[in-house]
Amino acid sequence: MYRFLAGIIITLIIVGIVQYCVYHNDQEQEITMNTALIQQQIQQVGKLIVTEGHFSQVLSYQNTKKNYLDIFSAQKKALVIINAKVTINYDLRQIRTQIDEANKVVQIINIPEPEVNIYPDLEYYDVSQDYLNKFGADDYNKIKNRVTQLIEKKIDQSDLKEKAKTQLLGELSKIYILTHAMGWSLQYQEDTIRSYDELESLRF
């Protein structure tokens, strides 16, 4: 009788151990597979996002130079037509992430800053200059710097940066959708993202 009971107990223990090992192994395989899918999605998101815009501006440049005890003055002036292409880039290859398999958490540690590039095309009209005050390299540098300031101001007044951020969020949402579907959590730095609205409200 005791042998019979001992046999049953041993059998149950063995079955329990086997079931635990199978379950534990399946769970590890699932985590490994999910982690691989998440890593693959992060790699696919890791690309260069480019948002492009075009701006036009007219700039009037004038410079007066005093000569001979301020009795005489020499002028130079030009009308500058500006057509500028602007790109705002997010290099998502620089995104830093960390995967916590034990707690099923994907943490986005850092999102790269946007890079603003301005490519101005300048055309000069109505250029006039006096013999004692001619256009030189310093004038063209001043015009170029002024053009950059004008275009930067136009960029800030436009929706170009918002469009760039929308593209960025579209890529990040792919990570959120995948992690959410698998029962994982997505965090940005220390904050857990529980909805797409929270994703859109991120400040970076």
Coordinates of C-alpha atoms in Angstrom, one line a residue, residues 61-184:
Y61 CA 20.6 95.5 -48.6
Q62 CA 22.2 99.0 -48.2
N63 CA 25.5 100.2 -46.9
T64 CA 26.7 103.8 -46.6
K65 CA 30.4 104.7 -46.0
K66 CA 31.5 108.1 -44.8
N67 CA 34.7 109.6 -46.2
Y68 CA 36.7 112.8 -45.8
L69 CA 35.6 114.0 -42.4
D70 CA 32.1 112.7 -43.1
I71 CA 31.6 115.3 -45.9
F72 CA 31.2 112.8 -48.6
S73 CA 29.4 109.5 -48.5
A74 CA 29.6 106.4 -50.7
Q75 CA 26.7 104.0 -51.0
K76 CA 26.2 100.5 -52.2
K77 CA 22.9 98.6 -52.3
A78 CA 21.2 95.6 -53.8
L79 CA 17.9 93.9 -54.0
V80 CA 18.2 90.2 -53.1
I81 CA 15.6 87.6 -54.1
I82 CA 15.7 84.6 -51.8
N83 CA 14.4 81.1 -52.6
A84 CA 15.4 78.7 -49.9
K85 CA 14.9 74.9 -49.5
V86 CA 14.6 73.8 -45.9
T87 CA 14.9 70.3 -44.5
I88 CA 14.2 69.1 -41.0
N89 CA 15.8 65.8 -40.3
Y90 CA 15.3 63.2 -37.5
D91 CA 18.0 60.5 -37.6
L92 CA 16.2 57.7 -35.9
R93 CA 19.2 55.5 -36.2
Q94 CA 20.4 57.5 -33.1
I95 CA 17.4 56.5 -31.0
R96 CA 18.6 54.8 -27.8
T97 CA 16.4 52.0 -26.4
Q98 CA 16.5 49.5 -23.7
I99 CA 14.6 46.2 -23.5
D100 CA 13.7 44.8 -20.1
E101 CA 12.6 41.2 -20.9
A102 CA 11.8 40.3 -17.2
N103 CA 9.3 43.1 -16.8
K104 CA 8.3 43.2 -20.5
V105 CA 9.2 46.9 -20.9
V106 CA 10.7 48.7 -23.9
Q107 CA 12.2 52.0 -22.8
I108 CA 13.1 54.8 -25.2
I109 CA 15.9 56.5 -23.5
N110 CA 16.7 59.2 -26.0
I111 CA 15.2 60.7 -29.2
P112 CA 17.7 62.7 -31.3
E113 CA 17.2 66.4 -31.8
P114 CA 15.9 67.6 -35.2
E115 CA 18.5 68.9 -37.6
V116 CA 17.5 72.0 -39.5
N117 CA 19.2 72.6 -42.9
I118 CA 18.8 75.8 -45.0
Y119 CA 19.8 75.8 -48.6
P120 CA 19.4 79.4 -49.9
D121 CA 19.4 80.4 -53.6
L122 CA 20.2 84.1 -53.9
E123 CA 19.7 86.3 -56.9
Y124 CA 20.9 89.9 -56.9
Y125 CA 19.1 92.7 -58.6
D126 CA 19.5 96.5 -58.9
V127 CA 23.1 96.3 -57.7
S128 CA 24.7 99.7 -57.4
Q129 CA 28.0 100.7 -55.7
D130 CA 30.2 103.7 -55.5
Y131 CA 33.9 103.6 -56.4
L132 CA 34.9 104.2 -52.8
N133 CA 32.4 101.6 -51.4
K134 CA 32.3 98.5 -53.4
F135 CA 30.8 95.1 -52.6
G136 CA 33.2 92.7 -51.0
A137 CA 33.2 89.3 -49.2
D138 CA 32.1 91.0 -45.9
D139 CA 29.0 92.3 -47.5
Y140 CA 28.0 88.9 -48.9
N141 CA 28.6 87.3 -45.5
K142 CA 26.4 89.9 -43.9
I143 CA 23.7 89.2 -46.5
K144 CA 24.0 85.4 -46.0
N145 CA 23.7 85.7 -42.2
R146 CA 20.7 88.0 -42.6
V147 CA 19.1 85.6 -45.0
T148 CA 19.6 82.7 -42.5
Q149 CA 18.0 84.8 -39.7
L150 CA 15.0 85.6 -41.9
I151 CA 14.4 82.0 -43.0
E152 CA 14.8 80.7 -39.4
K153 CA 12.1 83.1 -38.4
K154 CA 9.9 81.9 -41.2
I155 CA 10.4 78.3 -40.2
D156 CA 9.4 79.1 -36.6
Q157 CA 6.2 80.8 -37.9
S158 CA 5.4 77.9 -40.2
D159 CA 4.1 74.4 -39.4
L160 CA 7.2 72.7 -40.8
K161 CA 8.5 71.6 -37.4
E162 CA 5.1 70.2 -36.5
K163 CA 5.0 68.2 -39.8
A164 CA 8.4 66.8 -38.9
K165 CA 7.3 65.8 -35.5
T166 CA 4.1 64.1 -36.9
Q167 CA 6.3 62.0 -39.1
L168 CA 8.5 61.1 -36.1
L169 CA 5.4 60.1 -34.1
G170 CA 4.2 58.0 -37.0
E171 CA 7.4 55.9 -36.8
L172 CA 7.4 55.7 -33.0
S173 CA 3.7 54.6 -33.0
K174 CA 4.9 51.4 -34.8
I175 CA 6.8 50.4 -31.7
Y176 CA 3.9 51.4 -29.4
I177 CA 1.4 49.3 -31.5
L178 CA 3.6 46.2 -31.4
T179 CA 4.5 46.4 -27.7
H180 CA 0.9 47.1 -26.8
A181 CA -0.4 44.1 -28.9
M182 CA 2.1 41.8 -27.2
G183 CA 1.2 42.9 -23.7
W184 CA 4.4 44.8 -23.2

